[in-house]
Every structure is written in C-alpha cells, then in structure tokens.
C-alpha positions as a Markdown table, in Angstrom:
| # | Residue | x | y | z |
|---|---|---|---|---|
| 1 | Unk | -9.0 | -38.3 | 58.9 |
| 2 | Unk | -10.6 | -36.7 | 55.9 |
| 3 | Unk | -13.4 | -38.4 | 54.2 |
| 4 | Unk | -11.1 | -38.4 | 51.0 |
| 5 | Unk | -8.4 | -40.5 | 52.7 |
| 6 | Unk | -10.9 | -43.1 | 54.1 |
| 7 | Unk | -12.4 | -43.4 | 50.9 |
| 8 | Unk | -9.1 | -44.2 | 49.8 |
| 9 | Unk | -8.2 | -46.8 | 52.0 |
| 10 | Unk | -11.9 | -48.2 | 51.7 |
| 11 | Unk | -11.0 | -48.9 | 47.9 |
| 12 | Unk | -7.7 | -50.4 | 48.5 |
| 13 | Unk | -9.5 | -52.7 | 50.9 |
| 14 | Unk | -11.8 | -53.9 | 48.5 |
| 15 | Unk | -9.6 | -54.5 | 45.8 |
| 16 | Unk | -7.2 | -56.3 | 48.7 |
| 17 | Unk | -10.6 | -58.4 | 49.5 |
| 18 | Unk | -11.2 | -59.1 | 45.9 |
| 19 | Unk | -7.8 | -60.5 | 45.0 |
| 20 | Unk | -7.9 | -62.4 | 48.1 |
| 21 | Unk | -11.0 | -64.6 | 47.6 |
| 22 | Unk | -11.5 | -64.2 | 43.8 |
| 23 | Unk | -7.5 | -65.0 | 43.9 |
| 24 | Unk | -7.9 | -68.5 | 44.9 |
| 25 | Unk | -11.0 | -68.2 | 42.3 |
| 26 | Unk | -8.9 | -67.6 | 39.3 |
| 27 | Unk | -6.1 | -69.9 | 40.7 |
| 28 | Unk | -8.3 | -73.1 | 40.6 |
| 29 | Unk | -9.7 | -72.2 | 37.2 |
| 30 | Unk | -6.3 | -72.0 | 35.7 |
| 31 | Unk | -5.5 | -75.2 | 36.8 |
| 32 | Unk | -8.6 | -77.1 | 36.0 |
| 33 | Unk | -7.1 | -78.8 | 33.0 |
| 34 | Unk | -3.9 | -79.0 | 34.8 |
| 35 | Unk | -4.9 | -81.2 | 37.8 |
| 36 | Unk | -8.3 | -82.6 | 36.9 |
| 37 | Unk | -7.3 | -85.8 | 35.3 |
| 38 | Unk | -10.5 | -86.6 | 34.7 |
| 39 | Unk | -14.3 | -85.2 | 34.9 |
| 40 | Unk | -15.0 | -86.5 | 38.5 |
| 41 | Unk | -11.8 | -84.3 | 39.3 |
| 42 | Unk | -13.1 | -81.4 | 37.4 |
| 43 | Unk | -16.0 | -81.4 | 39.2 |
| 44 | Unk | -14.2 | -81.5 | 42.5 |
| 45 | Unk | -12.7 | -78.3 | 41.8 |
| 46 | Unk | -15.3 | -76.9 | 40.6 |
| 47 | Unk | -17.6 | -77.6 | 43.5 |
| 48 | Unk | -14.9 | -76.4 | 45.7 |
| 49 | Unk | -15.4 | -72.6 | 44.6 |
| 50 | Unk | -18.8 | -73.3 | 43.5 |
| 51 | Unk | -20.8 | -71.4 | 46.2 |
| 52 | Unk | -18.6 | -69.0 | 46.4 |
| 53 | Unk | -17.3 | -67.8 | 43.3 |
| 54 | Unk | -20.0 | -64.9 | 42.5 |
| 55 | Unk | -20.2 | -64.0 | 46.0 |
| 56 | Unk | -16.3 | -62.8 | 45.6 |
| 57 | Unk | -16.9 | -61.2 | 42.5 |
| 58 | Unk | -19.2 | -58.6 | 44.2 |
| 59 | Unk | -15.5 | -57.2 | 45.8 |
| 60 | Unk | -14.9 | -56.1 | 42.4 |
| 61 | Unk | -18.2 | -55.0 | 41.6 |
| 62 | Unk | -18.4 | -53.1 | 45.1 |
| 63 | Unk | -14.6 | -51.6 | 44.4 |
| 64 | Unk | -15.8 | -50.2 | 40.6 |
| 65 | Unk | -19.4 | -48.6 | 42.0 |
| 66 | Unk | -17.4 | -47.0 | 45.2 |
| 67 | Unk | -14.4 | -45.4 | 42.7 |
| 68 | Unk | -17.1 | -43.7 | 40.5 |
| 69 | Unk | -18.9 | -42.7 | 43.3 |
| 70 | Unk | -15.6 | -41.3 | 45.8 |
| 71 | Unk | -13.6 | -40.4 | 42.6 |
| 72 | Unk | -15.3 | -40.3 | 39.5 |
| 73 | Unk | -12.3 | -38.1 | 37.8 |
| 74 | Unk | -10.1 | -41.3 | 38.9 |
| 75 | Unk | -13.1 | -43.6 | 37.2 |
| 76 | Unk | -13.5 | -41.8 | 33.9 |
| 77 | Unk | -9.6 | -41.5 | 33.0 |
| 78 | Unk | -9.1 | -45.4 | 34.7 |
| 79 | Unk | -12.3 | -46.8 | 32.3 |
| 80 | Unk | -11.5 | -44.6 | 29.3 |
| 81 | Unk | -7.5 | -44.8 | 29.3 |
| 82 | Unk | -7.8 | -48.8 | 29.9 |
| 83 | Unk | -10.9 | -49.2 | 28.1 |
| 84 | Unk | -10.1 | -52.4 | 25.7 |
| 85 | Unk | -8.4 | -54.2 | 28.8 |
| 86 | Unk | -10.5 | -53.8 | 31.4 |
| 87 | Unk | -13.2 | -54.9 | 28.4 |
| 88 | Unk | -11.0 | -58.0 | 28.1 |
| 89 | Unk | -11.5 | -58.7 | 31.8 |
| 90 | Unk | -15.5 | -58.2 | 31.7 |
| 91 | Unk | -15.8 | -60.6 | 28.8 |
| 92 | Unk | -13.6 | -63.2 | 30.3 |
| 93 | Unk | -15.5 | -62.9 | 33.6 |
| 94 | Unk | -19.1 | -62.7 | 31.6 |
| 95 | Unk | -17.8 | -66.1 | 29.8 |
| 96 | Unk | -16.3 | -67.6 | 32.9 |
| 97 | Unk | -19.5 | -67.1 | 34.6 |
| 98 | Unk | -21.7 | -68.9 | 32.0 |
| 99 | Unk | -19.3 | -71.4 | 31.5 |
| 100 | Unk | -19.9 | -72.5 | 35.5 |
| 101 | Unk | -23.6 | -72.8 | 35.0 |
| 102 | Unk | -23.6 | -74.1 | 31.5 |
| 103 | Unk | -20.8 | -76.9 | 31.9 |
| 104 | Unk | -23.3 | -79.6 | 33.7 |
| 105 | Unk | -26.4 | -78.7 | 31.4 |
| 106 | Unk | -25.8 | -81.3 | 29.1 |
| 107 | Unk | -24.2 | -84.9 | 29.1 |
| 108 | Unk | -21.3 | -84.9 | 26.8 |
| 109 | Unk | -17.5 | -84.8 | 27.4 |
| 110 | Unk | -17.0 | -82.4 | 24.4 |
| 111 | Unk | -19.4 | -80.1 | 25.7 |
| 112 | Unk | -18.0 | -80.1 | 29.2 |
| 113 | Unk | -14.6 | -79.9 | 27.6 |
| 114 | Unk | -15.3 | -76.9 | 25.5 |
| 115 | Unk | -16.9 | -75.1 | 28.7 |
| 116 | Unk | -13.8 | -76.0 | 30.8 |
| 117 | Unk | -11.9 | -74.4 | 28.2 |
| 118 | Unk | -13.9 | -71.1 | 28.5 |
| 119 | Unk | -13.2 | -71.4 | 32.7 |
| 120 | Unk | -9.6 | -72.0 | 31.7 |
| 121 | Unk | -9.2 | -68.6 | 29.7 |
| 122 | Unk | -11.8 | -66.8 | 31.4 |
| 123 | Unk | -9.6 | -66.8 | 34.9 |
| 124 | Unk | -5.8 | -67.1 | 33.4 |
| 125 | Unk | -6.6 | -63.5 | 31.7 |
| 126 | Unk | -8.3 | -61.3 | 34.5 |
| 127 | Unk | -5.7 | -62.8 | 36.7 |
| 128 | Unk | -3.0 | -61.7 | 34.0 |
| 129 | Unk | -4.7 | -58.6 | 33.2 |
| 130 | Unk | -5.4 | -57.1 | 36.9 |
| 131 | Unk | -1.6 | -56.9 | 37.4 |
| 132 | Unk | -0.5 | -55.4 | 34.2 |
| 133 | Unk | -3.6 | -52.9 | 35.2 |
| 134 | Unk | -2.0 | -52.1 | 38.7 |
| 135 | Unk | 1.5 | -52.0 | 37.5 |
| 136 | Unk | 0.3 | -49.0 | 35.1 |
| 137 | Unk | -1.5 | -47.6 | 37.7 |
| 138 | Unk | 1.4 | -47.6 | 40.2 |
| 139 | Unk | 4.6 | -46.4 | 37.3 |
| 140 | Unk | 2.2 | -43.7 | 36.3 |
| 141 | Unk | 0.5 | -43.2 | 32.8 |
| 142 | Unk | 0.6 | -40.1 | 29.9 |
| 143 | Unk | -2.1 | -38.1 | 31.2 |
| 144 | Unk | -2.4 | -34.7 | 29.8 |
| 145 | Unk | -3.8 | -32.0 | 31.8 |
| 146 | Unk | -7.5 | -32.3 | 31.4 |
| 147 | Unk | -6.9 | -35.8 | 33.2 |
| 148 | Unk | -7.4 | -37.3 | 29.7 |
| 149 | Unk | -5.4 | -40.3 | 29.0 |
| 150 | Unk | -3.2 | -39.6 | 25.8 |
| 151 | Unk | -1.6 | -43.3 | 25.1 |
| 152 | Unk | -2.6 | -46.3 | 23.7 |
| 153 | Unk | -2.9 | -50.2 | 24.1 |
| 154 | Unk | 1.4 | -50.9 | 23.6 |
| 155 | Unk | 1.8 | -48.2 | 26.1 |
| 156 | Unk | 0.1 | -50.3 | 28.7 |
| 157 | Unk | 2.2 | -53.6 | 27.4 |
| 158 | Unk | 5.5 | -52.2 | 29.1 |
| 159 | Unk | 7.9 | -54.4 | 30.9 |
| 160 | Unk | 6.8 | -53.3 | 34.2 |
| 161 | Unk | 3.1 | -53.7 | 34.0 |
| 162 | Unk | 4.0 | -57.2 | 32.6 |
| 163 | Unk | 6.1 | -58.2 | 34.7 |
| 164 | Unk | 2.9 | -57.4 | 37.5 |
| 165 | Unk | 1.0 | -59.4 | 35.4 |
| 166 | Unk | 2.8 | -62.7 | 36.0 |
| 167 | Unk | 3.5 | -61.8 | 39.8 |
| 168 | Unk | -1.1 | -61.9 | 40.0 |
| 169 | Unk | -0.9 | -64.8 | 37.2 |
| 170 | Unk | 1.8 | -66.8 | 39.7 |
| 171 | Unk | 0.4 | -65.5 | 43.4 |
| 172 | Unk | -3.5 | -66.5 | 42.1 |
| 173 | Unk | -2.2 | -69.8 | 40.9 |
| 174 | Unk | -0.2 | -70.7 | 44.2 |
| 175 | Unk | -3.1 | -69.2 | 46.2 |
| 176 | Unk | -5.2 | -71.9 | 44.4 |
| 177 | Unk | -3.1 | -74.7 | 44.2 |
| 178 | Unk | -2.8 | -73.9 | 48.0 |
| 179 | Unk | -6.7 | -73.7 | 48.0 |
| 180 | Unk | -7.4 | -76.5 | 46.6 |
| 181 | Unk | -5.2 | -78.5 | 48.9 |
| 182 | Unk | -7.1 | -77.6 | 51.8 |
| 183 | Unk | -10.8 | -77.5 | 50.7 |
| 184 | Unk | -10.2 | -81.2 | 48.6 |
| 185 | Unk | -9.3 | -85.0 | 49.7 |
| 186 | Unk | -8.1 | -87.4 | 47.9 |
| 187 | Unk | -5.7 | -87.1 | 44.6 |
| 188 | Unk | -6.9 | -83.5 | 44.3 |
| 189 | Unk | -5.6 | -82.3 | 47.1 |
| 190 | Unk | -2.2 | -84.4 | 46.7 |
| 191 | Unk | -1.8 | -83.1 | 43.4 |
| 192 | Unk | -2.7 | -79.9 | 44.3 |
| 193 | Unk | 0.3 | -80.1 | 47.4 |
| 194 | Unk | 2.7 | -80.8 | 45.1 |
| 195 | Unk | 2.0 | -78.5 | 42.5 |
| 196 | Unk | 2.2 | -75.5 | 45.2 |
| 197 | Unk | 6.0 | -76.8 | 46.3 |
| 198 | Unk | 6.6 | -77.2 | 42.1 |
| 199 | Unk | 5.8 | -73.7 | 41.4 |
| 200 | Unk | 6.4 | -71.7 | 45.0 |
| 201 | Unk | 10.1 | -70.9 | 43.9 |
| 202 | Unk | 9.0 | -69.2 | 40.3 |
| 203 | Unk | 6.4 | -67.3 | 42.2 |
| 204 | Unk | 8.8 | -66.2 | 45.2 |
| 205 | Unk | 11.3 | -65.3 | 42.8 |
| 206 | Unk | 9.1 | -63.2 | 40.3 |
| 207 | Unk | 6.9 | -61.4 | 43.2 |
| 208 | Unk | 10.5 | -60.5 | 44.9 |
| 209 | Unk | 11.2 | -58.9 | 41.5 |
| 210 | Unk | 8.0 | -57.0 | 41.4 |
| 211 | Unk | 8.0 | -55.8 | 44.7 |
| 212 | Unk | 12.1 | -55.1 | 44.8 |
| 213 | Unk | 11.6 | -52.9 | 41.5 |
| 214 | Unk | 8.3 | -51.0 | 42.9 |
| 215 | Unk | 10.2 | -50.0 | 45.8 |
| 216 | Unk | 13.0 | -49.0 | 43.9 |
| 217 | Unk | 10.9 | -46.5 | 41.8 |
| 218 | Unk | 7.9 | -45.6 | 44.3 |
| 219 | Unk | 8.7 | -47.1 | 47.5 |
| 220 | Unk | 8.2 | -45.0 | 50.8 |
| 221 | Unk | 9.5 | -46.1 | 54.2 |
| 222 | Unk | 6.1 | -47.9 | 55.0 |
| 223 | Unk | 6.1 | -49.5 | 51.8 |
| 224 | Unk | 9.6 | -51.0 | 52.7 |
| 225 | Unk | 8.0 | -52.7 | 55.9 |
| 226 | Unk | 5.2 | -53.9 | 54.0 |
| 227 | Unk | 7.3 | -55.3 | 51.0 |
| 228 | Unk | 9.8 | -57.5 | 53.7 |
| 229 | Unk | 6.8 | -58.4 | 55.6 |
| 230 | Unk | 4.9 | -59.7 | 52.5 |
| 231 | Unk | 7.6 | -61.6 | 51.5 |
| 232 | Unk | 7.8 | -63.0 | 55.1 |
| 233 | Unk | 4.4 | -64.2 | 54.6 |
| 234 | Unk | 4.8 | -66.0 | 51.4 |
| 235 | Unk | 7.7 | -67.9 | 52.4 |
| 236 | Unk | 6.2 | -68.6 | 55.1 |
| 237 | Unk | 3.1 | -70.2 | 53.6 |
| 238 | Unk | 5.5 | -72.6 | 51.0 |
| 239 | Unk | 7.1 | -73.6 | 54.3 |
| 240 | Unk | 3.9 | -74.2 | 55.7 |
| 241 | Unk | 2.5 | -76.4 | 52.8 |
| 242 | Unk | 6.1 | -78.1 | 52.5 |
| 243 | Unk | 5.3 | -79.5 | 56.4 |
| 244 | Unk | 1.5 | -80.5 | 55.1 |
| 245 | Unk | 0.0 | -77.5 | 57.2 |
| 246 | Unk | -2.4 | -76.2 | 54.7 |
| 247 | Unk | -4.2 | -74.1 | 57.0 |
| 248 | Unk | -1.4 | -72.0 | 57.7 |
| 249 | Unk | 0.1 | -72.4 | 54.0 |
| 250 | Unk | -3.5 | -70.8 | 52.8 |
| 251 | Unk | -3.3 | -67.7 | 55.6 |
| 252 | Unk | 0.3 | -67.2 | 54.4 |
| 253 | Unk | -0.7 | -66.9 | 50.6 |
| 254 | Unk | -3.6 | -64.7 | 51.6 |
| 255 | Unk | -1.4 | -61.8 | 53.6 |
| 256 | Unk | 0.9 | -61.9 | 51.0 |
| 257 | Unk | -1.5 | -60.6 | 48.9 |
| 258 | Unk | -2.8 | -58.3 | 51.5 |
| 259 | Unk | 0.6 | -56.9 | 51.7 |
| 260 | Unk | 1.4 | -56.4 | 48.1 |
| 261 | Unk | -1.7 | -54.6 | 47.5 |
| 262 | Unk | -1.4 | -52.4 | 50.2 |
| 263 | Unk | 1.9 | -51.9 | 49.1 |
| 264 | Unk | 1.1 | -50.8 | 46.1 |
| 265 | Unk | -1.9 | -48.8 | 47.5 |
| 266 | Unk | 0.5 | -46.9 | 50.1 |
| 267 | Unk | 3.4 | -46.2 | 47.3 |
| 268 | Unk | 0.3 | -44.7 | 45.0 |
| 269 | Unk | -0.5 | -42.2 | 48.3 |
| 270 | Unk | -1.8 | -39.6 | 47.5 |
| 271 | Unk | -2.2 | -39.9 | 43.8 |
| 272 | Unk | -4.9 | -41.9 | 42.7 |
| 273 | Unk | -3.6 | -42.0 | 39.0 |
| 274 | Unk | 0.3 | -40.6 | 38.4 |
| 275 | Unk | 0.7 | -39.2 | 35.0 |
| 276 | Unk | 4.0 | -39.8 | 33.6 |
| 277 | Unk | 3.5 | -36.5 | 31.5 |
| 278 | Unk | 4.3 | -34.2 | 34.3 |
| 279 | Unk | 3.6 | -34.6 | 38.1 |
| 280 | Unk | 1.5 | -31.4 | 37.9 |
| 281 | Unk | -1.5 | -33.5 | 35.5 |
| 282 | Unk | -1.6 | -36.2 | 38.1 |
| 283 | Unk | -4.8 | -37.1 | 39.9 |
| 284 | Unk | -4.7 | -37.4 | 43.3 |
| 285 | Unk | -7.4 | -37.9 | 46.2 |
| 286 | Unk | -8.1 | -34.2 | 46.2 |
| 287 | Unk | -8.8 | -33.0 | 42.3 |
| 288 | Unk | -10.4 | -36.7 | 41.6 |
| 289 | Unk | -12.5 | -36.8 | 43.9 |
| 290 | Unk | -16.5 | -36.3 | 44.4 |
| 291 | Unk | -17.9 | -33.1 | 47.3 |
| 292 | Unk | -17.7 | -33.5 | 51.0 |
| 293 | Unk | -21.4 | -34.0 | 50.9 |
| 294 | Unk | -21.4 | -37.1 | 48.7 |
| 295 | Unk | -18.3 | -38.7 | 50.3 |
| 296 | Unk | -20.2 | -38.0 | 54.0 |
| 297 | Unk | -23.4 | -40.0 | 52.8 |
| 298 | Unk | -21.4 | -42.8 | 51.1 |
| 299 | Unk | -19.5 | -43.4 | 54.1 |
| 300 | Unk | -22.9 | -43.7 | 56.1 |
| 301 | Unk | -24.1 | -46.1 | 53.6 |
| 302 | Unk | -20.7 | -48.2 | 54.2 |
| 303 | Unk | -21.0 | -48.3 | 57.8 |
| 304 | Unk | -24.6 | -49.7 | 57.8 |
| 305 | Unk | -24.5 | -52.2 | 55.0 |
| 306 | Unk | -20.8 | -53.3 | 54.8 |
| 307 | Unk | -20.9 | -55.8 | 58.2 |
| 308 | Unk | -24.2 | -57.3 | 57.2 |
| 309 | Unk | -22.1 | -58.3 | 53.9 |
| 310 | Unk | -19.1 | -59.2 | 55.5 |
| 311 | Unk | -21.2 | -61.3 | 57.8 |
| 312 | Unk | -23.0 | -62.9 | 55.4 |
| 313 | Unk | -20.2 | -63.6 | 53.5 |
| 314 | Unk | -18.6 | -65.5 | 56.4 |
| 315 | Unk | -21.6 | -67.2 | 57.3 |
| 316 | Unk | -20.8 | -68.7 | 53.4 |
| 317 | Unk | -17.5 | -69.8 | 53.8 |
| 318 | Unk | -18.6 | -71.2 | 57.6 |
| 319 | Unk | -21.6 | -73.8 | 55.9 |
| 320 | Unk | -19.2 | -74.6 | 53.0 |
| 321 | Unk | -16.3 | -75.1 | 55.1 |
| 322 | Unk | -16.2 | -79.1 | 54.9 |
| 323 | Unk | -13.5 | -80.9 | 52.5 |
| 324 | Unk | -14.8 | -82.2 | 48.9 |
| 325 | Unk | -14.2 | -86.1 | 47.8 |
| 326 | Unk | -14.6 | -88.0 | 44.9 |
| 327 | Unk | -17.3 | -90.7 | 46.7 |
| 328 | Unk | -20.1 | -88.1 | 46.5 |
| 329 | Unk | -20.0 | -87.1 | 43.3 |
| 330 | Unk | -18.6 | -90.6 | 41.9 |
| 331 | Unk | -21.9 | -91.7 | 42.9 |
C-alpha cells in the first residue's frame, strides 16, 4: 500500500476517533440545560465528561497537524476555503473549554448559568458545523485550478452540507443522551433513557436521508455495504436502549458513526477535496500530498507514539469508568 493511501486512511481514522469520543462530548453539552433540572444535575453531567473531554479533543488536534503534514495542498485550500467556519468551531471550542474550568470558580447561580450557556453553544455549533464541513467536502467545492477555493460563505450553506449538519447535530446528541445514560444513576440517567427513545426516530430518519442521498451522488459498491451496515448499527443501539441495555445501545451509537465516516471517507477515495468546477482541478491523494520522504518519517513517528496514546487514553476511560450520583456531589 502506498504511503499516500495509509496516510489517507490514518486521517479518516482520526476524524472517525474524534467524532466518536468528542461525539458523546458535544452531545452531553447540548443537553445540559435540557436534562439538568437543577445545578447538582449539571454537575453530574459535567463530571461525567470531565476527565475526559480535552483528552478527546487531541483527535482533532492530531487529525489537523497530520493533514498539513501528509497533505498540505489539501490543508491550505480546506483552512483557506472554510476559513470563517472552521474559525467558528475554534472559538466555540476555545469558549467551551474555559467555560468547563471557569463554571465552579465562583459561587453564584448567574455565573454558573451564564457559563453553562457558553458549554451549551460552544458544543451545539462544532457539532453542527463539522457536518456541514464534511458534507462540502464529500459534494465537492468550486476549486479553480491553482487548488484555490473560488466561493464564498452561502456556497457552503447549501442544502446538502446542511442537511449533514443536523445528521452530526442529531447522531452527537443521541450518542450523548445514550452516554449519559450509562456513565449516570439516578434521574440523570432516566431522563437521559427517555430522551434517547424521544429523539432516536428524528435521528434515524434524518441520518437515512443523509446517507441515502450520499450514495446516490458519490456512493461506490463499498460504500453501499457500509451505509446498510451503519444503519444496522444505529437501530440496533435504539433497540438496545429501548430493552435498558445501555452498554450495547452506546457500542451501537459509536459504529454508526464509525460507519458514516468511513463512508464518507471511502466515497471521497481518491480525492481529498473534489472541485465542483471541473474534475480535472480536484485534489486528490497524489497532487495534495507532501514527498515520499516526509510521508515515510511521519509514518515512523505514528507507529512509535500512537499505541502509547491509545493506551493511555484507555487507561482514562478504565479509572473513570464507575457511574456518577447525586450523593457525592450533594454533599
């Protein structure tokens, strides 16, 4: 396999990874107002992503730093076409992230509701904006031929990319509702169990869209497997919650969002960034991407210092594994 290819798939993977875990992230953000009834609930929730929340934001921060390094053509067009929304997303994560640390610094309720106003909007629009990102991405974007992107912001706002937008805004929020239910006791987690079952059919029916559509206009035969077995998944996760098994419901929210990105990652193959000027301007893993030489000591850097992450990162989840209850904190 060429280094290009595995470079490739290495990205995919770690924007699959980073919609994964900082999925559930954004999901339990969005509905902090939504099923923390009061502060002591907040705080629940909060805690229940607490040690892990930055630790998943490295996936994203990892993904950006390994596309400027495998593909910087890919980078510069990405960063410069989509500058003001991807500058959305880093000021929503910049406030989200303060907002986590400064929420508890002071003891009054319209401070703490001001801050849990910031985590509010600081998930609901990366997790909004990441899909009408990778919905672009995937229809293809007026590139001209010095790979220089030639639209503007309402030619990323197109019915597509939107509609991809509310498939992350409703997968995130199920995947956290589902979350939420399993890492939480108490009225939490119940109100967390039926919020999943509430919203599962709006979320089935708008991902099937999504996905129906993408194969329609970029699907391949492989990407016809992944889409049925994606949807497989997910139903099979709001079946899974609807019995109370919120183990299983969690793993079937989580490969449904394997499968979708890599189903958007394999319909993408081998283009990096279609332009929808003409086929001929569109950058692919070939012309975007950096010399054998600096792809061959990236991927020895990768295969040294990506299982002591991994492992460390499961280490995380292993100490924080046990469920969160009111008593503790009450006290």
């Amino acid at each position: 396999m060429e280094l290009t290819t595995v470079w490739f798939v290495l990205i995919g993977v770690l924007w699959t990874g980073y919609f994964v875990l900082e999925g559930f992230d954004f999901g339990v953000g969005v509905l902090l107002p939504i099923l923390g009834r009061d502060d002591t609930d907040r705080r629940i929730m909060i805690n229940a992503i607490g040690p892990v929340w930055d630790g998943n934001e490295v996936w994203l921060l990892v993904a950006g730093g390994a596309t400027f390094a495998a593909f910087p053509e890919w980078y510069a067009t990405l960063f410069s076409g989509f500058y003001l929304p991807l500058l959305l997303i880093l000021i929503a994560l910049i406030v989200r992230g303060v907002a986590f640390e400064f929420r508890g610094k002071h003891d009054s309720d319209r401070w703490r509701r001001g801050w849990d106003r910031a985590i509010f909007w600081g998930s609901l629009l990366p997790a909004f904006l990441w899909g009408v990102a990778f919905g672009n991405i995937v229809a293809g974007v007026p590139i001209d031929a010095q790979h220089i992107y030639t639209g503007n912001l309402f030619t990323l706002l197109n019915p597509y990319a939107l509609l991809g937008g509310l498939v992350t805004l409703g997968l995130f929020l199920l995947h956290g509702a589902v979350f939420l239910s399993l890492k939480t006791d108490g009225d939490v987690r119940t109100r967390a169990r039926a919020l999943a079952l509430r919203i599962s059919p709006a979320v089935v029916a708008v991902a099937a869209a999504f996905l129906v559509i993408t194969q329609i206009m970029h699907g391949k035969p492989l990407t016809w497997v992944t889409t049925a077995l994606a949807a497989g998944a997910l139903i099979g996760g709001v079946v899974a919650a609807v019995r109370g098994r919120e183990g299983w419901a969690f793993t079937g929210t989580a490969v449904t969002i394997v499968l979708a990105t890599a189903t958007l990652f394999l319909g993408l193959w081998p283009n990096v960034m279609p332009s929808s000027t003409s086929p001929l301007y569109s950058l692919t893993v070939t012309n975007a991407a950096s010399s054998p030489y600096t792809l061959t000591v990236m991927t020895w850097v990768a295969a040294i210092f990506t299982p002591v992450v991994l492992g460390y990162q499961a280490w995380t989840y292993w100490v924080f594994r046990k469920r969160l209850t009111r008593t503790p904190i009450a006290q």
